[in-house]
Coordinates of C-alpha atoms in Angstrom, one line a residue:
M5 CA -39.5 26.9 -95.2
R6 CA -36.1 25.0 -95.3
R7 CA -34.3 28.1 -94.1
I8 CA -36.7 28.4 -91.2
M9 CA -36.1 24.7 -90.3
E10 CA -32.3 25.3 -90.6
K11 CA -32.6 28.3 -88.4
N12 CA -34.6 26.3 -85.9
N13 CA -32.1 23.5 -86.0
K14 CA -29.2 25.9 -85.4
K15 CA -31.1 27.5 -82.5
Y16 CA -31.7 24.0 -81.0
S17 CA -28.1 23.0 -81.6
R18 CA -26.9 26.2 -79.8
R19 CA -29.3 25.6 -76.9
L20 CA -28.2 21.9 -76.7
L21 CA -24.5 23.0 -76.8
A22 CA -25.1 25.6 -74.2
A23 CA -26.9 23.1 -72.0
L24 CA -24.1 20.6 -72.4
L25 CA -21.5 23.3 -71.6
L26 CA -23.5 24.3 -68.5
F27 CA -23.8 20.7 -67.3
S28 CA -20.0 20.2 -67.8
M29 CA -19.2 23.3 -65.8
L30 CA -21.5 22.1 -63.0
E31 CA -19.7 18.8 -62.9
I32 CA -16.3 20.5 -62.8
S33 CA -17.5 22.8 -60.1
G34 CA -18.8 19.8 -58.1
C35 CA -15.5 18.0 -58.4
S36 CA -13.7 21.1 -57.3
I37 CA -15.9 21.3 -54.2
K38 CA -15.3 17.6 -53.4
E39 CA -11.6 18.1 -53.8
T40 CA -11.7 21.1 -51.5
D41 CA -13.7 19.1 -48.9
R42 CA -11.3 16.3 -49.1
T43 CA -8.4 18.7 -48.8
A44 CA -10.0 20.3 -45.8
G45 CA -10.7 17.0 -44.2
S46 CA -7.1 16.0 -44.8
T47 CA -6.0 19.3 -43.3
K48 CA -8.1 18.7 -40.2
E49 CA -6.8 15.2 -39.8
S50 CA -3.2 16.4 -40.1
T51 CA -3.7 19.0 -37.5
A52 CA -5.2 16.6 -34.9
P53 CA -2.8 15.9 -31.9
S54 CA -0.8 12.7 -32.2
I55 CA 1.6 10.8 -29.9
T56 CA 4.8 9.6 -31.4
Q57 CA 6.5 6.4 -30.3
T58 CA 9.2 8.4 -28.6
E59 CA 6.7 10.4 -26.5
A60 CA 4.8 7.2 -25.7
A61 CA 8.1 5.6 -24.5
K62 CA 8.9 8.6 -22.4
E63 CA 5.4 8.5 -20.8
S64 CA 5.8 4.8 -20.1
S65 CA 9.2 5.3 -18.6
T66 CA 7.9 8.1 -16.4
A67 CA 5.0 5.9 -15.2
E68 CA 7.4 3.1 -14.4
A69 CA 9.7 5.4 -12.5
I70 CA 6.7 6.7 -10.4
T71 CA 5.5 3.2 -9.7
T72 CA 9.1 2.1 -8.7
A73 CA 9.5 5.1 -6.5
E74 CA 6.2 4.5 -4.7
A75 CA 7.1 0.8 -4.2
N76 CA 10.5 1.8 -2.8
T77 CA 8.8 4.3 -0.5
T78 CA 6.4 1.7 0.8
A79 CA 9.2 -0.8 1.3
E80 CA 11.3 1.7 3.2
A81 CA 8.3 2.7 5.4
N82 CA 7.7 -1.0 6.2
T83 CA 11.4 -1.5 6.9
T84 CA 11.5 1.5 9.2
A85 CA 8.4 0.4 11.1
A86 CA 9.9 -3.1 11.6
E87 CA 13.2 -1.6 12.8
D88 CA 11.3 0.7 15.2
E89 CA 9.4 -2.3 16.7
S90 CA 12.6 -4.3 17.0
A91 CA 14.3 -1.4 18.8
R92 CA 11.3 -1.1 21.0
L93 CA 11.5 -4.8 21.9
D94 CA 15.2 -4.4 22.6
G95 CA 14.4 -1.4 24.8
Y96 CA 11.9 -3.5 26.8
I97 CA 14.4 -6.3 27.2
G98 CA 16.9 -3.9 28.5
L99 CA 14.6 -3.1 31.5
L100 CA 14.7 -6.6 32.8
G101 CA 17.0 -6.8 35.9
L102 CA 16.7 -3.1 36.7
T103 CA 15.6 -1.8 40.1
K104 CA 12.5 0.4 40.6
E105 CA 14.7 3.5 40.9
E106 CA 16.5 2.6 37.7
L107 CA 13.2 1.9 35.9
V108 CA 11.9 5.3 36.9
K109 CA 15.1 7.0 35.7
N110 CA 15.1 5.1 32.3
L111 CA 11.3 5.5 31.6
G112 CA 11.0 9.1 32.9
E113 CA 7.7 8.6 34.7
E114 CA 6.4 7.7 38.1
P115 CA 4.6 4.3 38.0
E116 CA 1.4 3.3 39.7
K117 CA 1.3 0.2 42.0
I118 CA -0.6 -2.8 40.8
D119 CA -1.4 -6.3 42.2
E120 CA 1.4 -8.7 43.4
G121 CA 3.8 -5.8 44.0
G122 CA 4.0 -4.8 40.4
L123 CA 4.2 -1.4 38.8
E124 CA 2.4 0.1 35.8
F125 CA 4.1 2.6 33.6
K126 CA 1.3 4.0 31.5
K127 CA 3.2 6.2 29.1
A128 CA 5.6 3.3 28.3
G129 CA 2.6 1.0 28.0
I130 CA 4.0 -1.8 30.2
R131 CA 3.5 -3.4 33.6
I132 CA 6.5 -4.8 35.5
W133 CA 6.8 -7.4 38.3
F134 CA 9.9 -8.0 40.4
D135 CA 11.8 -11.2 41.4
Q136 CA 10.1 -13.3 43.9
T137 CA 13.1 -13.6 46.2
N138 CA 14.1 -10.0 47.0
Y139 CA 11.4 -8.1 45.0
K140 CA 14.1 -5.7 43.9
T141 CA 14.9 -6.3 40.2
A142 CA 12.5 -6.5 37.2
E143 CA 11.6 -10.1 36.4
Q144 CA 8.6 -9.9 34.2
I145 CA 7.3 -7.3 31.8
F146 CA 3.7 -7.3 30.4
V147 CA 3.3 -5.4 27.1
M148 CA -0.1 -3.6 27.0
D149 CA 0.1 -2.2 23.5
P150 CA -2.2 -4.4 21.3
D151 CA -0.5 -3.1 18.1
F152 CA 3.0 -4.1 19.3
D153 CA 4.4 -6.7 16.9
I154 CA 7.4 -9.1 16.9
H155 CA 9.0 -9.4 13.5
G156 CA 5.7 -8.4 11.8
V157 CA 3.4 -10.7 13.9
K158 CA 0.9 -8.9 16.2
L159 CA -1.2 -10.0 19.1
G160 CA -4.6 -10.9 17.8
E161 CA -3.2 -13.2 15.2
K162 CA -3.1 -17.0 15.8
I163 CA -0.3 -18.6 17.8
D164 CA 0.9 -20.5 14.7
K165 CA 2.1 -17.1 13.2
F166 CA 4.3 -16.6 16.2
K167 CA 5.6 -20.2 15.9
E168 CA 6.6 -19.5 12.3
V169 CA 8.6 -16.4 13.4
L170 CA 10.0 -17.6 16.7
K171 CA 10.3 -21.3 15.8
D172 CA 9.4 -24.1 18.2
P173 CA 8.4 -23.1 21.7
V174 CA 10.3 -24.4 24.7
S175 CA 7.0 -25.1 26.3
D176 CA 3.3 -24.8 25.3
R177 CA 0.7 -25.5 28.0
N178 CA -2.8 -24.4 28.5
G179 CA -2.7 -21.4 26.2
D180 CA 0.7 -20.2 27.3
A181 CA 3.6 -20.7 24.8
H182 CA 7.1 -19.9 25.9
F183 CA 9.8 -19.1 23.3
K184 CA 13.5 -18.6 23.8
Y185 CA 14.5 -15.1 22.5
N186 CA 18.2 -14.3 22.8
D187 CA 18.9 -14.2 26.5
I188 CA 15.3 -14.0 27.7
Y189 CA 12.0 -15.8 27.1
L190 CA 8.7 -14.6 25.6
S191 CA 5.5 -15.9 27.0
I192 CA 2.6 -15.5 24.6
N193 CA -1.0 -16.2 25.8
Y194 CA -3.7 -17.5 23.5
D195 CA -7.2 -18.8 23.5
T196 CA -7.0 -22.6 23.2
N197 CA -10.3 -22.8 21.3
T198 CA -9.7 -20.1 18.7
Q199 CA -5.8 -20.1 18.9
V200 CA -5.9 -16.3 18.8
T201 CA -3.2 -14.6 20.9
Y202 CA -4.0 -11.8 23.4
G203 CA -1.1 -11.4 25.8
L204 CA 2.7 -10.9 25.7
Y205 CA 5.2 -11.2 28.6
L206 CA 8.9 -10.8 28.6
L207 CA 10.6 -13.1 31.2
K208 CA 14.1 -12.8 32.6
N209 CA 13.9 -16.4 33.6
D210 CA 11.7 -19.1 32.3
F211 CA 9.3 -21.0 34.6

């Protein structure tokens, strides 16, 4: 009977040992899987794209260069537009004092007659009146282009804007402000209620 119990105890011990061994193997295998997973995760993380400080600095410098170039282009365009308008104004001023024949030659178009003996040059966008004594030389020029500006100030803006650019007028009566401009005068018409400008004349002589 004792031998049978010993045999049973040995069998139980072997089974217990086998179970413990199996459990230990399972734990080791589980740890191995976890480590593999961790390693795989680490590998995935390491292969993810990353931006170095040098690359970021390069991108920042490129963006700044583009912004600067765009700003310079805009400034150059504004400067060019201002220069064009200034040259255009000088061109108009150069017409004062010319005869009808000289005006036609300079502007390259035949004008249409308008009231008070004046002439309208549609392509040039101006109307011209002659001196009141001999009616031979250009005395007044009316600029018809509403987008024409003087040093960045356009018709349609308030008269105060022109006063800022052209300084104090030599006269300002009933919505007609006269400014000295080099050797001529500029007459700017405006609404006395709203102060909004609507007309521009170049005058050879003030009146």
